[in-house]
mmCIF file of C-alpha atoms in Angstrom:
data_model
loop_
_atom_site.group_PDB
_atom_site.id
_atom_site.type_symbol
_atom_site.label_atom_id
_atom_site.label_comp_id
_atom_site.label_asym_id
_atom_site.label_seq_id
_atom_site.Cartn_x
_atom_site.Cartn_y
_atom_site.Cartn_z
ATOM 1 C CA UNK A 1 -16.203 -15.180 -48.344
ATOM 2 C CA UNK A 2 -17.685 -12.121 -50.399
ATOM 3 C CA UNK A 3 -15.864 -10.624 -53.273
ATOM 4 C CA UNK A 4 -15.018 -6.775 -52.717
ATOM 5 C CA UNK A 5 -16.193 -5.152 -55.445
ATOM 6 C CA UNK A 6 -13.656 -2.262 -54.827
ATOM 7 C CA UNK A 7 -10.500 -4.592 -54.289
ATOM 8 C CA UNK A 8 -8.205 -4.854 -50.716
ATOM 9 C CA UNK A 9 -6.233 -2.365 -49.341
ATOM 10 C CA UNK A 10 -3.535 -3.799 -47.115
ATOM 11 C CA UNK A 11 -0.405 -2.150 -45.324
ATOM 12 C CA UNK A 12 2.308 -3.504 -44.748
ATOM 13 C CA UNK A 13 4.925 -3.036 -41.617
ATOM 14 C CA UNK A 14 6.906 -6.022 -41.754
ATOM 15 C CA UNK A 15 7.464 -8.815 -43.584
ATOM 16 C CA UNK A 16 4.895 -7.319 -46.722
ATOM 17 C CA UNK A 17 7.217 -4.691 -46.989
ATOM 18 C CA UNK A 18 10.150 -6.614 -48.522
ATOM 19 C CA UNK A 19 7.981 -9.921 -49.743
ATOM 20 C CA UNK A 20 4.875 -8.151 -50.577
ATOM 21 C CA UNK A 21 1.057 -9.877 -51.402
ATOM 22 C CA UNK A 22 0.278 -11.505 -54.757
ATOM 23 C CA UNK A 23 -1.338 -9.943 -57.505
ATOM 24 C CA UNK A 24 -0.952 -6.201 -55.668
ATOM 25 C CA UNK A 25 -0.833 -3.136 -58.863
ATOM 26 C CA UNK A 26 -0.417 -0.577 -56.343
ATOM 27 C CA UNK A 27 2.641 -0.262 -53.780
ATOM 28 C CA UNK A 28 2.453 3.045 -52.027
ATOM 29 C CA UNK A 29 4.993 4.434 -49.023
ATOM 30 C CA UNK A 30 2.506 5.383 -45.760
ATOM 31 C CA UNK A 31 2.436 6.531 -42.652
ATOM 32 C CA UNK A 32 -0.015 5.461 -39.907
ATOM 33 C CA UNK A 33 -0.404 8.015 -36.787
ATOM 34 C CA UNK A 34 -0.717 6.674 -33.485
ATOM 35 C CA UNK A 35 1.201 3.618 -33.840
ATOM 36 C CA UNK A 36 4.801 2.383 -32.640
ATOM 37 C CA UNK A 37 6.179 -0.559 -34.430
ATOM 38 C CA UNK A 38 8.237 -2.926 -32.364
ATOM 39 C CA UNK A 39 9.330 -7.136 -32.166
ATOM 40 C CA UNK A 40 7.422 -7.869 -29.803
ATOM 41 C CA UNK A 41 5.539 -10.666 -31.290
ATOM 42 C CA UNK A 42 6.844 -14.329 -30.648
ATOM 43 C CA UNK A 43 6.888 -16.168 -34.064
ATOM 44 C CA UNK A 44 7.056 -20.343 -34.263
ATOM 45 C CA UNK A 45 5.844 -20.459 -37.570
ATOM 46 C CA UNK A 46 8.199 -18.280 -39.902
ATOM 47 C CA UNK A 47 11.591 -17.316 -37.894
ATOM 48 C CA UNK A 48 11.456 -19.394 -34.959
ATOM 49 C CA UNK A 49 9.957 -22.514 -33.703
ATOM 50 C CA UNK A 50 7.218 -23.886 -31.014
ATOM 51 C CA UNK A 51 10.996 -25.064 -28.766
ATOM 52 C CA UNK A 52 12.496 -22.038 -29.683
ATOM 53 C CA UNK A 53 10.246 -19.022 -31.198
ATOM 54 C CA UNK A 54 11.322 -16.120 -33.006
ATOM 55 C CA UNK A 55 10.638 -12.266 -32.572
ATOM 56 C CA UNK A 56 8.513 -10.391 -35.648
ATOM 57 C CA UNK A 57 7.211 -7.086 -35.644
ATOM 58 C CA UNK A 58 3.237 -6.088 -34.452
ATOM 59 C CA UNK A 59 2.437 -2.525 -34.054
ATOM 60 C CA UNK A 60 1.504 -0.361 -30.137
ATOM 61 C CA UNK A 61 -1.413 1.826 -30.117
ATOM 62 C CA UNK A 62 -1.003 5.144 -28.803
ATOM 63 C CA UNK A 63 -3.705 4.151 -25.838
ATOM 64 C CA UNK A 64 -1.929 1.272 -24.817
ATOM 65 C CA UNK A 65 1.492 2.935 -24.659
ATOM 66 C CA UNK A 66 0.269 5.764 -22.636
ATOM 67 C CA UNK A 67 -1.755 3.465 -19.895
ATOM 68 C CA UNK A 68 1.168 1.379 -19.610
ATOM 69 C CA UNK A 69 4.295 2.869 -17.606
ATOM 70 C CA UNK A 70 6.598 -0.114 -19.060
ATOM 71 C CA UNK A 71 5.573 0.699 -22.706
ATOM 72 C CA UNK A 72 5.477 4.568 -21.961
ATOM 73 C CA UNK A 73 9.174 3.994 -20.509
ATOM 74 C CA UNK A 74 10.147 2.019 -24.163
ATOM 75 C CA UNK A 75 8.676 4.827 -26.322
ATOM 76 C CA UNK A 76 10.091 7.807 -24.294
ATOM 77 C CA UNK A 77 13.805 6.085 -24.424
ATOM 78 C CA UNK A 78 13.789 6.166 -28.431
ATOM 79 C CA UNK A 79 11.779 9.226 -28.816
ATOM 80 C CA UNK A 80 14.025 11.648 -29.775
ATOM 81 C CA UNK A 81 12.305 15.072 -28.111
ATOM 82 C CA UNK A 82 11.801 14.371 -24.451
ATOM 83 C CA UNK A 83 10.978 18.311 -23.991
ATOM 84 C CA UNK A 84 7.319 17.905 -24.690
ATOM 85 C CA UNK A 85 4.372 15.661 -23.830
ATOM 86 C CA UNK A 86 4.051 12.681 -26.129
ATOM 87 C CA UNK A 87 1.150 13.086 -28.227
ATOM 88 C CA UNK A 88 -0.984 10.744 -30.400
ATOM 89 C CA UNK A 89 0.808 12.212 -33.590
ATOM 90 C CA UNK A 90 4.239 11.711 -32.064
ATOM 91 C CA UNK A 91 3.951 8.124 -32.634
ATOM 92 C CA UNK A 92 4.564 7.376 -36.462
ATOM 93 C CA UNK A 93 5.029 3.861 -38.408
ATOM 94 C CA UNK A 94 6.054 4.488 -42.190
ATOM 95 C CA UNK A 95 4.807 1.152 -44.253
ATOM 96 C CA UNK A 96 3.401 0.289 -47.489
ATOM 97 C CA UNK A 97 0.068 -0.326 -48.705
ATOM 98 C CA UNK A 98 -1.040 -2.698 -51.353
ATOM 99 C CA UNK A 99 -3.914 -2.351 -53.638
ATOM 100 C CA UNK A 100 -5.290 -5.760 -54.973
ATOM 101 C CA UNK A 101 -8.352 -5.983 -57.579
ATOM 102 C CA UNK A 102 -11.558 -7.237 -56.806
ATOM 103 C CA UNK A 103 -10.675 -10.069 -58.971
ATOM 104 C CA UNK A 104 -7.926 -11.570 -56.536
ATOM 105 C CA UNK A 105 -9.380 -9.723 -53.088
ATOM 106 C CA UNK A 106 -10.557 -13.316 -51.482
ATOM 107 C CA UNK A 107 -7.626 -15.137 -52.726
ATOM 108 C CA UNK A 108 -4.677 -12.921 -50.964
ATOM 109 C CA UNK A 109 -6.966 -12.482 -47.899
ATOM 110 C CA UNK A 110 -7.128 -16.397 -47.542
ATOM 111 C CA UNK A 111 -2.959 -15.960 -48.263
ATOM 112 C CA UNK A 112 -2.880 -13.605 -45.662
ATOM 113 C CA UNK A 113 -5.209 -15.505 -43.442
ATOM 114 C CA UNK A 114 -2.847 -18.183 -43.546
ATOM 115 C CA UNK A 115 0.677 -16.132 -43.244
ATOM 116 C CA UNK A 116 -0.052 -14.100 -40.560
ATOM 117 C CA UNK A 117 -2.046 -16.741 -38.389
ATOM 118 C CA UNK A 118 0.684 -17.033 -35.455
ATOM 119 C CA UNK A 119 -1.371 -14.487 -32.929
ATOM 120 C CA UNK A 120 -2.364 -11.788 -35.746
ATOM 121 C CA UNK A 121 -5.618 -10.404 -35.806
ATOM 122 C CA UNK A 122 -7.105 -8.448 -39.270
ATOM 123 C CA UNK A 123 -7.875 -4.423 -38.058
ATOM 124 C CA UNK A 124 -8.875 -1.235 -40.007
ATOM 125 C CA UNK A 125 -6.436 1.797 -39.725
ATOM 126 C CA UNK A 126 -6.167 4.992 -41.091
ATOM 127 C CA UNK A 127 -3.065 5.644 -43.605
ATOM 128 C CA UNK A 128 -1.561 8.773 -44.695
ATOM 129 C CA UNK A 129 -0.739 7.906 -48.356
ATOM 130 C CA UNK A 130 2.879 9.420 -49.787
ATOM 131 C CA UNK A 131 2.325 8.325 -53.414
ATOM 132 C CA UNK A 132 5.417 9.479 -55.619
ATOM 133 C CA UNK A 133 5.237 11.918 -58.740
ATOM 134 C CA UNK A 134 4.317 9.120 -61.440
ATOM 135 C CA UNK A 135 1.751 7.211 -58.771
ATOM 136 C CA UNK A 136 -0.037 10.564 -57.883
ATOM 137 C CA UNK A 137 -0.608 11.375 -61.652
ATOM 138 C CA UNK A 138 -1.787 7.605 -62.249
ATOM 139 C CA UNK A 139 -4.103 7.113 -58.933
ATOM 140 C CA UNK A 140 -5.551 10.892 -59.039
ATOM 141 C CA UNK A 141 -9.280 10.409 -60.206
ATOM 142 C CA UNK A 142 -9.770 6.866 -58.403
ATOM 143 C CA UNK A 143 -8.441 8.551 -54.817
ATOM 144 C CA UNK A 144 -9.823 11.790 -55.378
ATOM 145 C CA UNK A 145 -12.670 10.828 -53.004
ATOM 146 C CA UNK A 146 -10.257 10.376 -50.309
ATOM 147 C CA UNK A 147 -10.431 13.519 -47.343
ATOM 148 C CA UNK A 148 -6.757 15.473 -47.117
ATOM 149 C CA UNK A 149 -5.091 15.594 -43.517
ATOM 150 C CA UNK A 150 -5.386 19.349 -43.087
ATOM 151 C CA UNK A 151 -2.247 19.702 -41.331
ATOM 152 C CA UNK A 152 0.206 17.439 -43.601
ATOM 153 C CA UNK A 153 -2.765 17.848 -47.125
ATOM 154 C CA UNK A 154 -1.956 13.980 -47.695
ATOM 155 C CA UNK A 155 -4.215 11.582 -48.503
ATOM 156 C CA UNK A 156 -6.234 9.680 -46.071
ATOM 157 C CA UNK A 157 -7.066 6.061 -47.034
ATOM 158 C CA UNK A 158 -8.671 3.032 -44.464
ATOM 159 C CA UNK A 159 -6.135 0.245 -45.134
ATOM 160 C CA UNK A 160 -7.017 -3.974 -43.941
ATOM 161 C CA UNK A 161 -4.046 -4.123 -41.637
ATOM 162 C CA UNK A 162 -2.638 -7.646 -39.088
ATOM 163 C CA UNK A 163 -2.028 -6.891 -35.990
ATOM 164 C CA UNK A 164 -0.476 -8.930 -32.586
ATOM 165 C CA UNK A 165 -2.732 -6.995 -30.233
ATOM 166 C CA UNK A 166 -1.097 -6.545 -26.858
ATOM 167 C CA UNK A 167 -4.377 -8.873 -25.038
ATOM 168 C CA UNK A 168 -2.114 -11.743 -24.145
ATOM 169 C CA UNK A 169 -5.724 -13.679 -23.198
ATOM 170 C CA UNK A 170 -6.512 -13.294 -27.037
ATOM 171 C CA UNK A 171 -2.865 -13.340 -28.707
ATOM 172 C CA UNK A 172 -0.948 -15.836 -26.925
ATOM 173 C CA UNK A 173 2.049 -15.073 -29.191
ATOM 174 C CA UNK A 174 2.662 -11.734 -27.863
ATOM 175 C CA UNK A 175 5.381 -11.257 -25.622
ATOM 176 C CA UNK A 176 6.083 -7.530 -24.869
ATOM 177 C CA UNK A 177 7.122 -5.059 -23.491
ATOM 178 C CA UNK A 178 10.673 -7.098 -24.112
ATOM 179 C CA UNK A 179 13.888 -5.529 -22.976
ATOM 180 C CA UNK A 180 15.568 -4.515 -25.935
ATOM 181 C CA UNK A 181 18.786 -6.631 -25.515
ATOM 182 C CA UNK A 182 16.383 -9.666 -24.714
ATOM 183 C CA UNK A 183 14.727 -9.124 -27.960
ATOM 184 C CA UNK A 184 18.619 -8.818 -29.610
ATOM 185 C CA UNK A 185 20.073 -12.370 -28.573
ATOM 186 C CA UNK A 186 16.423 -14.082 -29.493
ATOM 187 C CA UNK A 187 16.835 -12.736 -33.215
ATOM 188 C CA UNK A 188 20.616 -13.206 -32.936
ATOM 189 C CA UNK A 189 19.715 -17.027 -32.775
ATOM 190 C CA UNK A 190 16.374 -18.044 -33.972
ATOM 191 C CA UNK A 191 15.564 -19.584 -37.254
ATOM 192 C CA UNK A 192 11.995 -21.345 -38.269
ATOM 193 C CA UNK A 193 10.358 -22.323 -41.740
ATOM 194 C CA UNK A 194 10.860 -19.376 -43.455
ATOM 195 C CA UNK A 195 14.557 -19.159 -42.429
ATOM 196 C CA UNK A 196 16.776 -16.926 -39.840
ATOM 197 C CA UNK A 197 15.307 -14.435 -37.376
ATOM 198 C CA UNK A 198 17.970 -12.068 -38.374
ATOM 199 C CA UNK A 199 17.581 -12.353 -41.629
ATOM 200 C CA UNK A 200 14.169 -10.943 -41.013
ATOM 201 C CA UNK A 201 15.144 -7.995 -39.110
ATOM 202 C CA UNK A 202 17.542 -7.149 -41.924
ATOM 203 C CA UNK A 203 15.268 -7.098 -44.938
ATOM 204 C CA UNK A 204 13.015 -5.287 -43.116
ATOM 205 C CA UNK A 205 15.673 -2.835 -41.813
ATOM 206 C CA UNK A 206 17.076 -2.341 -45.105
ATOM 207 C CA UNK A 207 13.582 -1.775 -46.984
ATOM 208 C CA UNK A 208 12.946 0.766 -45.298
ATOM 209 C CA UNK A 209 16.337 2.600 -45.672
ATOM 210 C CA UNK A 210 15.810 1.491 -49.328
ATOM 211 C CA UNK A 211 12.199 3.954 -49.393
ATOM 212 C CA UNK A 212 15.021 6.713 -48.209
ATOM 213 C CA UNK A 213 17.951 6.329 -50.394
ATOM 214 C CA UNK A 214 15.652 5.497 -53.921
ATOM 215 C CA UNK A 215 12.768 8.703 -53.053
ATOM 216 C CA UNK A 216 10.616 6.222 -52.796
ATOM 217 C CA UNK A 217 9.471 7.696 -49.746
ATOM 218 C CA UNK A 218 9.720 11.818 -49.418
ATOM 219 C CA UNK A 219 7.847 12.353 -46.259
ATOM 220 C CA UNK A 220 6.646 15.408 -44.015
ATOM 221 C CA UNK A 221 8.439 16.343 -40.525
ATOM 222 C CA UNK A 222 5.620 14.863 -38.663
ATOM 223 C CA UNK A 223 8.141 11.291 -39.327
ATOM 224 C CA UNK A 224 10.305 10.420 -37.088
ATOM 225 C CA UNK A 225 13.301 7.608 -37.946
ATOM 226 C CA UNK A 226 13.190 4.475 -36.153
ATOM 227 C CA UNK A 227 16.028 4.639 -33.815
ATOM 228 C CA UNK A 228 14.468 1.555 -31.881
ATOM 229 C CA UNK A 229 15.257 -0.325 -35.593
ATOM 230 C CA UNK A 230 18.592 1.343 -35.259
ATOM 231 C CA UNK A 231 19.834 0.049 -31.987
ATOM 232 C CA UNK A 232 17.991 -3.459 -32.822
ATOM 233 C CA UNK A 233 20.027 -3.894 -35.326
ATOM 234 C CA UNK A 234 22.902 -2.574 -34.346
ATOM 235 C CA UNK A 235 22.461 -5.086 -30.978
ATOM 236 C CA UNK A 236 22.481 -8.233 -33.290
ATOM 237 C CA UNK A 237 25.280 -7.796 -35.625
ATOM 238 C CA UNK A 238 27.039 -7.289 -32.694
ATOM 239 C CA UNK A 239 25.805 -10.422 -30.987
ATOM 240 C CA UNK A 240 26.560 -11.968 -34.300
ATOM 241 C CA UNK A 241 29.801 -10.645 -34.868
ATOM 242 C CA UNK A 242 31.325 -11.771 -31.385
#
């Protein structure tokens, strides 16, 4: 494997959010057009096992959700303005990207190689960056080369990125679209290596609200809140709670 001479960008929509990469100096909040994020990716090698796998998150494509009727029908039930056409835009993922230095690049994507083997594929996509006050002041000459979206003027950076692509012939370990409750009593009572299902969909759940509550994250009305997270988790502490 080649050194990059300019580092690794990765983003993160899962797990990396809450137990980010080694040797990252940059964690920036991002958005990624286009995408839905949902657990639809069987897991048998972190929260579940080959007897009884797991659910972890992989991330739609706008294309695939809008020549599908069963995804279209997903997306359109958590989408919270049924008054218009769905767009490519209308789909939004908010995430986190890492920057690691030339000096480590080959090492964390062998790591990541490794972690995200179970069905995930590496991919290039296009990130709106939402650096905060400090970060923007820090990272303005070595981004400056970046283009602006003209619409929301931030940032637009081509992140390394895993993906569970929906091709069940080439990811075996991809399971959707999965009713929503079916998804809820999997999590509610799968555990693998790296511990509980739930426990997944927790940390991840409360990262993200964490990017709220601290300003990590001060985004444009173009995002749209997760209500599929929402009901997910709302589903299993139920489950759990009974």
């Amino acid at each position: 494997m080649t050194q990059n001479k300019d580092g690794l960008w990765v983003l993160g929509y899962g797990s990396l959010i809450y137990k980010p990469p080694p040797h990252y100096t940059q964690r920036i909040p991002a958005l990624i057009y286009g995408y839905i994020r949902r657990f639809w990716q069987s897991s048998i090698d972190h929260r579940g096992i080959p007897e009884a796998p797991g659910r972890v998150v992989t991330l739609i494509p706008y294309d695939d959700v809008m020549n599908d009727p069963k995804y279209r029908t997903d997306v359109e039930k958590y989408y919270q303005n049924h008054n218009k056409e769905l767009k490519h835009d209308d789909l939004t993922t908010l995430g986190v990207v890492y920057y690691i230095p030339p000096e480590y690049s080959d090492e964390v994507r062998q790591y990541l190689d490794i972690r995200e083997q179970n069905g995930y594929t590496l991919h290039t996509v296009s990130v709106h960056l939402y650096p905060n006050e400090s970060q923007r002041e820090e990272l303005a000459e070595s981004l400056s080369h970046l283009e602006k979206d003209p619409v929301t003027g931030c940032q637009i950076l081509q992140s390394s990125v895993y993906v569970g692509i929906t091709d069940s012939s080439s990811n075996e370990a991809f399971v959707g679209p999965e009713d929503i409750e079916d998804t809820a009593v999997v999590i509610a009572k799968a555990v693998g290596p790296s511990g509980s299902n739930y426990l997944y969909l927790k940390m991840l759940y409360d990262s993200l609200a964490a990017m709220y509550k601290d300003g990590e994250f001060v985004g444009d009305n173009s995002y749209r809140k997760d209500m599929y997270l929402d009901v997910l988790m709302d589903k299993v502490e139920k489950l759990l709670n009974e």
